[in-house]
């Protein structure tokens, strides 16, 4: 009959403290000690171990791909909205195409009208700008340019 060995022996706890102080990640500690990452996280929490804010520097992810994707989307939105800039600002939004939630598609503006749950709640339903979920007028409301 084999006895079940405890997960946290005194040797493992000492190794955990040493690796934690060295700045290893929970995954790295788990691999070296031979337990799961979640077990390491739980034990660190129970031992009230904390890293100081000025601790070992971590590798930060490069934000370049995200910035490029965001700027590409921003250019697309600005291009689509600038085409519609020739229309008068005070021109009311024509809502002759109102539709329900079940009628929404990629060919309908998804701007909600009224309050959800109200009897007159519906969506705009006008044709949207290409690649965007809203019609030109609602796109202008949704994608405002912020000046920093």
XYZ file of N, CA and C in Angstrom:
444
model
N 0.832 -1.160 0.000
C 0.000 0.000 0.000
C 0.890 1.241 0.000
N 0.718 2.137 -0.967
C 1.548 3.342 -1.034
C 0.825 4.529 -0.419
N 1.536 5.289 0.333
C 0.959 6.476 0.963
C 1.033 7.649 -0.001
N 0.030 8.492 0.066
C 0.007 9.690 -0.788
C 0.942 10.725 -0.173
N 1.867 11.213 -0.982
C 2.822 12.190 -0.491
C 2.210 13.588 -0.549
N 2.495 14.437 0.430
C 1.964 15.798 0.412
C 2.606 16.612 -0.709
N 1.838 17.538 -1.260
C 2.343 18.388 -2.337
C 3.420 19.322 -1.820
N 3.186 19.902 -0.654
C 4.106 20.907 -0.136
C 4.932 20.363 1.029
N 6.078 19.854 0.684
C 7.034 19.419 1.699
C 7.854 20.638 2.118
N 8.587 20.512 3.192
C 9.399 21.648 3.647
C 10.468 22.013 2.613
N 10.991 21.006 1.902
C 11.988 21.285 0.861
C 11.377 22.085 -0.280
N 10.168 21.696 -0.702
C 9.499 22.402 -1.794
C 9.158 23.839 -1.392
N 8.739 24.028 -0.150
C 8.408 25.377 0.311
C 9.653 26.262 0.305
N 10.785 25.708 0.735
C 12.036 26.473 0.721
C 12.449 26.806 -0.706
N 12.314 25.815 -1.614
C 12.624 26.072 -3.022
C 11.703 27.140 -3.595
N 10.432 27.084 -3.231
C 9.473 28.078 -3.689
C 9.913 29.472 -3.256
N 10.271 29.627 -1.994
C 10.694 30.928 -1.479
C 11.957 31.433 -2.190
N 12.908 30.528 -2.414
C 14.156 30.907 -3.077
C 13.891 31.349 -4.514
N 13.121 30.549 -5.254
C 12.823 30.886 -6.654
C 11.969 32.149 -6.759
N 11.054 32.315 -5.821
C 10.208 33.499 -5.823
C 11.054 34.753 -5.588
N 11.970 34.672 -4.629
C 12.856 35.797 -4.332
C 13.773 36.099 -5.514
N 14.111 35.062 -6.288
C 14.972 35.251 -7.452
C 14.230 35.911 -8.621
N 12.899 36.000 -8.513
C 12.132 36.676 -9.552
C 11.597 35.770 -10.640
N 11.623 34.460 -10.421
C 11.086 33.541 -11.421
C 9.562 33.663 -11.481
N 8.995 33.370 -12.634
C 7.547 33.384 -12.778
C 6.968 32.140 -12.119
N 5.672 32.179 -11.877
C 5.012 31.029 -11.255
C 5.150 29.776 -12.117
N 5.099 29.936 -13.424
C 5.253 28.790 -14.326
C 6.649 28.194 -14.196
N 7.669 29.046 -14.153
C 9.040 28.554 -14.024
C 9.258 27.853 -12.680
N 8.701 28.439 -11.623
C 8.818 27.819 -10.303
C 8.156 26.443 -10.300
N 6.947 26.374 -10.891
C 6.205 25.108 -10.933
C 6.991 24.029 -11.667
N 7.614 24.391 -12.780
C 8.390 23.408 -13.548
C 9.588 22.903 -12.749
N 10.241 23.788 -12.018
C 11.431 23.393 -11.269
C 11.097 22.575 -10.023
N 9.976 22.885 -9.388
C 9.598 22.181 -8.159
C 8.853 20.888 -8.474
N 8.119 20.860 -9.567
C 7.374 19.662 -9.935
C 5.928 19.687 -9.465
N 5.331 20.877 -9.423
C 3.910 21.023 -9.074
C 3.247 21.870 -10.155
N 1.944 22.048 -10.030
C 1.239 22.855 -11.029
C 1.431 24.351 -10.765
N 1.239 25.134 -11.792
C 1.338 26.590 -11.669
C 0.322 27.118 -10.657
N -0.902 26.574 -10.704
C -1.936 27.016 -9.770
C -1.573 26.679 -8.327
N -0.887 25.550 -8.122
C -0.447 25.200 -6.776
C 0.561 26.225 -6.272
N 1.440 26.660 -7.157
C 2.430 27.677 -6.789
C 1.735 28.988 -6.442
N 0.791 29.399 -7.267
C 0.065 30.648 -7.016
C -0.666 30.582 -5.677
N -1.326 29.478 -5.418
C -2.035 29.316 -4.154
C -1.108 29.356 -2.955
N 0.033 28.679 -3.049
C 0.964 28.635 -1.918
C 1.591 30.002 -1.690
N 1.903 30.718 -2.752
C 2.437 32.078 -2.621
C 1.427 32.961 -1.903
N 0.177 32.787 -2.245
C -0.887 33.567 -1.607
C -1.013 33.215 -0.130
N -1.000 31.924 0.183
C -1.141 31.490 1.577
C 0.050 31.892 2.437
N 1.234 31.963 1.820
C 2.431 32.379 2.548
C 2.567 33.908 2.610
N 1.648 34.601 1.948
C 1.670 36.070 1.884
C 2.986 36.610 1.338
N 3.511 35.937 0.327
C 4.743 36.407 -0.301
C 4.381 37.491 -1.306
N 5.154 38.573 -1.299
C 4.904 39.668 -2.243
C 6.210 40.120 -2.846
N 6.112 40.546 -4.079
C 7.278 41.119 -4.753
C 7.178 42.626 -4.641
N 8.312 43.258 -4.436
C 8.280 44.718 -4.395
C 8.092 45.244 -5.816
N 7.531 46.422 -5.911
C 7.212 47.002 -7.224
C 8.459 47.239 -8.053
N 9.577 47.497 -7.429
C 10.812 47.759 -8.154
C 11.620 46.484 -8.331
N 10.965 45.340 -8.262
C 11.624 44.044 -8.378
C 12.238 43.833 -9.750
N 12.604 42.616 -10.039
C 13.254 42.326 -11.311
C 12.380 42.744 -12.483
N 13.021 43.332 -13.458
C 12.270 43.816 -14.624
C 11.734 42.647 -15.420
N 10.476 42.769 -15.806
C 9.864 41.723 -16.627
C 9.926 42.148 -18.083
N 9.906 41.164 -18.953
C 9.862 41.470 -20.370
C 8.475 42.010 -20.698
N 8.447 43.169 -21.334
C 7.168 43.731 -21.717
C 6.917 43.396 -23.183
N 5.640 43.167 -23.460
C 5.298 42.857 -24.836
C 5.435 44.092 -25.705
N 5.868 43.878 -26.892
C 5.977 44.984 -27.827
C 4.584 45.363 -28.305
N 4.263 46.625 -28.236
C 2.938 47.089 -28.633
C 2.847 47.431 -30.108
N 3.891 47.199 -30.862
C 3.891 47.589 -32.268
C 2.746 46.994 -33.094
N 2.516 45.675 -33.093
C 1.431 45.155 -33.927
C 0.078 45.735 -33.545
N -0.152 45.909 -32.267
C -1.428 46.446 -31.817
C -1.583 47.895 -32.267
N -0.509 48.681 -32.160
C -0.570 50.076 -32.583
C -0.870 50.174 -34.070
N -0.225 49.319 -34.844
C -0.468 49.350 -36.293
C -1.893 48.984 -36.616
N -2.431 47.967 -35.951
C -3.803 47.556 -36.210
C -4.768 48.660 -35.806
N -4.515 49.307 -34.680
C -5.385 50.389 -34.228
C -5.316 51.567 -35.179
N -4.126 51.909 -35.642
C -4.022 53.048 -36.557
C -4.649 52.723 -37.909
N -4.564 51.471 -38.323
C -5.202 51.075 -39.574
C -6.715 51.201 -39.466
N -7.279 50.744 -38.359
C -8.717 50.861 -38.144
C -9.115 52.330 -38.061
N -8.305 53.129 -37.367
C -8.594 54.556 -37.252
C -8.621 55.216 -38.628
N -7.638 54.879 -39.483
C -7.606 55.450 -40.841
C -8.832 55.024 -41.633
N -9.229 53.765 -41.499
C -10.396 53.270 -42.226
C -11.657 54.013 -41.797
N -11.811 54.203 -40.492
C -12.987 54.905 -39.979
C -12.982 56.352 -40.434
N -11.832 57.023 -40.316
C -11.749 58.423 -40.719
C -12.015 58.589 -42.214
N -11.503 57.662 -43.022
C -11.748 57.716 -44.462
C -13.233 57.575 -44.755
N -13.873 56.612 -44.101
C -15.294 56.375 -44.335
C -16.136 57.552 -43.870
N -15.775 58.134 -42.754
C -16.552 59.259 -42.227
C -16.291 60.522 -43.027
N -15.046 60.727 -43.491
C -14.737 61.945 -44.237
C -15.499 62.017 -45.552
N -15.831 60.870 -46.127
C -16.629 60.860 -47.351
C -17.993 61.468 -47.072
N -18.497 61.229 -45.890
C -19.819 61.718 -45.527
C -19.791 63.137 -44.960
N -18.606 63.736 -44.810
C -18.499 65.073 -44.226
C -19.208 66.119 -45.077
N -19.407 65.846 -46.340
C -20.039 66.830 -47.207
C -21.499 67.063 -46.847
N -22.110 66.111 -46.160
C -23.499 66.280 -45.738
C -23.575 67.305 -44.614
N -24.690 67.954 -44.503
C -24.878 68.949 -43.448
C -24.933 68.268 -42.085
N -24.312 68.905 -41.072
C -24.285 68.336 -39.727
C -25.676 68.223 -39.123
N -26.560 69.156 -39.454
C -27.883 69.170 -38.849
C -28.866 68.232 -39.537
N -28.455 67.606 -40.600
C -29.339 66.709 -41.336
C -29.801 65.579 -40.415
N -31.105 65.389 -40.281
C -31.578 64.322 -39.399
C -31.243 62.950 -39.975
N -31.114 61.990 -39.088
C -30.809 60.625 -39.499
C -32.117 59.973 -39.935
N -32.157 59.567 -41.181
C -33.365 58.924 -41.706
C -33.445 57.511 -41.145
N -34.532 57.210 -40.498
C -34.685 55.887 -39.887
C -35.871 55.143 -40.479
N -35.985 55.153 -41.780
C -37.075 54.447 -42.437
C -36.859 52.947 -42.489
N -35.665 52.484 -42.117
C -35.325 51.064 -42.211
C -35.273 50.384 -40.858
N -35.958 50.862 -39.874
C -35.874 50.290 -38.525
C -36.042 48.774 -38.562
N -35.271 48.096 -37.678
C -35.364 46.633 -37.663
C -35.212 46.119 -36.235
N -35.663 44.899 -36.031
C -35.567 44.275 -34.708
C -34.228 43.547 -34.585
N -33.977 43.018 -33.425
C -32.744 42.272 -33.178
C -32.614 41.087 -34.127
N -33.721 40.434 -34.426
C -33.696 39.256 -35.291
C -33.466 39.608 -36.753
N -33.685 40.849 -37.127
C -33.504 41.281 -38.511
C -32.123 41.867 -38.772
N -31.299 42.014 -37.735
C -29.962 42.585 -37.910
C -29.103 41.679 -38.781
N -28.285 42.314 -39.608
C -27.334 41.581 -40.441
C -26.166 42.512 -40.739
N -25.229 42.064 -41.540
C -24.104 42.921 -41.910
C -24.540 44.039 -42.846
N -25.736 43.923 -43.391
C -26.246 44.937 -44.309
C -27.143 45.950 -43.607
N -27.189 45.935 -42.268
C -28.017 46.882 -41.533
C -27.195 47.569 -40.448
N -27.497 48.844 -40.207
C -26.850 49.611 -39.150
C -27.308 49.051 -37.812
N -26.374 48.826 -36.913
C -26.691 48.186 -35.634
C -26.834 49.186 -34.486
N -27.056 50.451 -34.805
C -27.212 51.477 -33.770
C -28.553 51.292 -33.072
N -28.541 51.127 -31.734
C -29.806 50.924 -31.012
C -30.578 52.237 -30.876
N -31.876 52.152 -31.028
C -32.758 53.302 -30.860
C -33.670 53.030 -29.680
N -33.852 54.009 -28.818
C -34.680 53.916 -27.628
C -33.943 53.111 -26.554
N -34.669 52.611 -25.582
C -34.105 51.885 -24.453
C -34.409 50.393 -24.588
N -33.397 49.519 -24.408
C -33.680 48.089 -24.478
C -34.778 47.704 -23.490
N -35.722 46.925 -23.955
C -36.835 46.499 -23.126
C -38.080 47.357 -23.324
N -37.905 48.547 -23.897
C -39.057 49.416 -24.147
C -39.827 48.895 -25.352
N -41.075 49.267 -25.429
C -41.935 48.786 -26.514
C -41.456 49.283 -27.879
N -40.852 50.472 -27.930
C -40.432 51.030 -29.218
C -38.950 50.779 -29.524
N -38.303 49.864 -28.790
C -36.882 49.584 -29.008
C -36.672 48.890 -30.347
N -35.677 49.389 -31.104
C -35.311 48.783 -32.389
C -33.906 49.251 -32.748
N -33.438 48.879 -33.923
C -32.138 49.291 -34.414
C -32.328 50.128 -35.664
N -31.333 50.943 -35.989
C -31.434 51.880 -37.107
C -31.825 51.172 -38.397
N -31.040 50.207 -38.835
C -31.387 49.443 -40.026
C -30.950 50.056 -41.343
N -30.418 51.290 -41.342
C -29.926 51.900 -42.574
C -28.706 51.133 -43.077
N -28.348 51.294 -44.341
C -27.148 50.609 -44.860
C -25.892 51.131 -44.166
N -25.035 50.236 -43.659
C -23.820 50.677 -42.955
C -22.691 51.016 -43.924
N -21.681 51.692 -43.403
C -20.471 51.936 -44.175
C -19.731 50.610 -44.332
N -19.002 50.467 -45.394
C -18.299 49.212 -45.654
C -17.272 48.931 -44.559
N -17.382 47.760 -43.941
C -16.455 47.350 -42.899
C -16.787 47.871 -41.512
N -17.842 48.639 -41.370
C -18.233 49.187 -40.078
C -19.650 48.737 -39.736
N -20.007 48.728 -38.452
C -21.340 48.252 -38.079
C -22.441 49.310 -38.159
N -22.067 50.583 -38.396
C -23.050 51.656 -38.366
C -23.145 52.397 -39.694
N -24.275 53.069 -39.887
C -24.473 53.924 -41.057
C -23.576 55.148 -40.913
N -23.440 55.968 -41.961
C -22.526 57.116 -41.886
C -22.807 58.054 -40.709
N -24.053 58.386 -40.470
C -24.376 59.324 -39.400
C -24.105 58.724 -38.016
N -24.437 57.468 -37.808
C -24.173 56.851 -36.515
C -22.682 56.561 -36.334
N -21.948 56.322 -37.423
C -20.499 56.150 -37.336
C -19.862 57.426 -36.819
N -20.369 58.569 -37.261
C -19.841 59.838 -36.791
C -20.058 59.981 -35.282
N -21.180 59.492 -34.797
C -21.446 59.553 -33.354
C -20.587 58.549 -32.593
N -20.405 57.366 -33.151
C -19.691 56.297 -32.460
C -18.181 56.501 -32.457
N -17.634 57.000 -33.553
C -16.178 57.105 -33.686
C -15.761 58.566 -33.723
N -15.811 59.218 -32.596
C -15.405 60.617 -32.505
C -13.898 60.683 -32.353
N -13.312 61.696 -32.947
C -11.879 61.868 -32.877
C -11.568 62.627 -31.591
N -10.730 62.038 -30.762
C -10.357 62.702 -29.518
C -9.039 63.417 -29.715
N -8.983 64.627 -29.253
C -7.761 65.424 -29.348
C -7.027 65.271 -28.031
N -5.782 64.849 -28.121
C -5.006 64.608 -26.903
C -4.133 65.774 -26.591
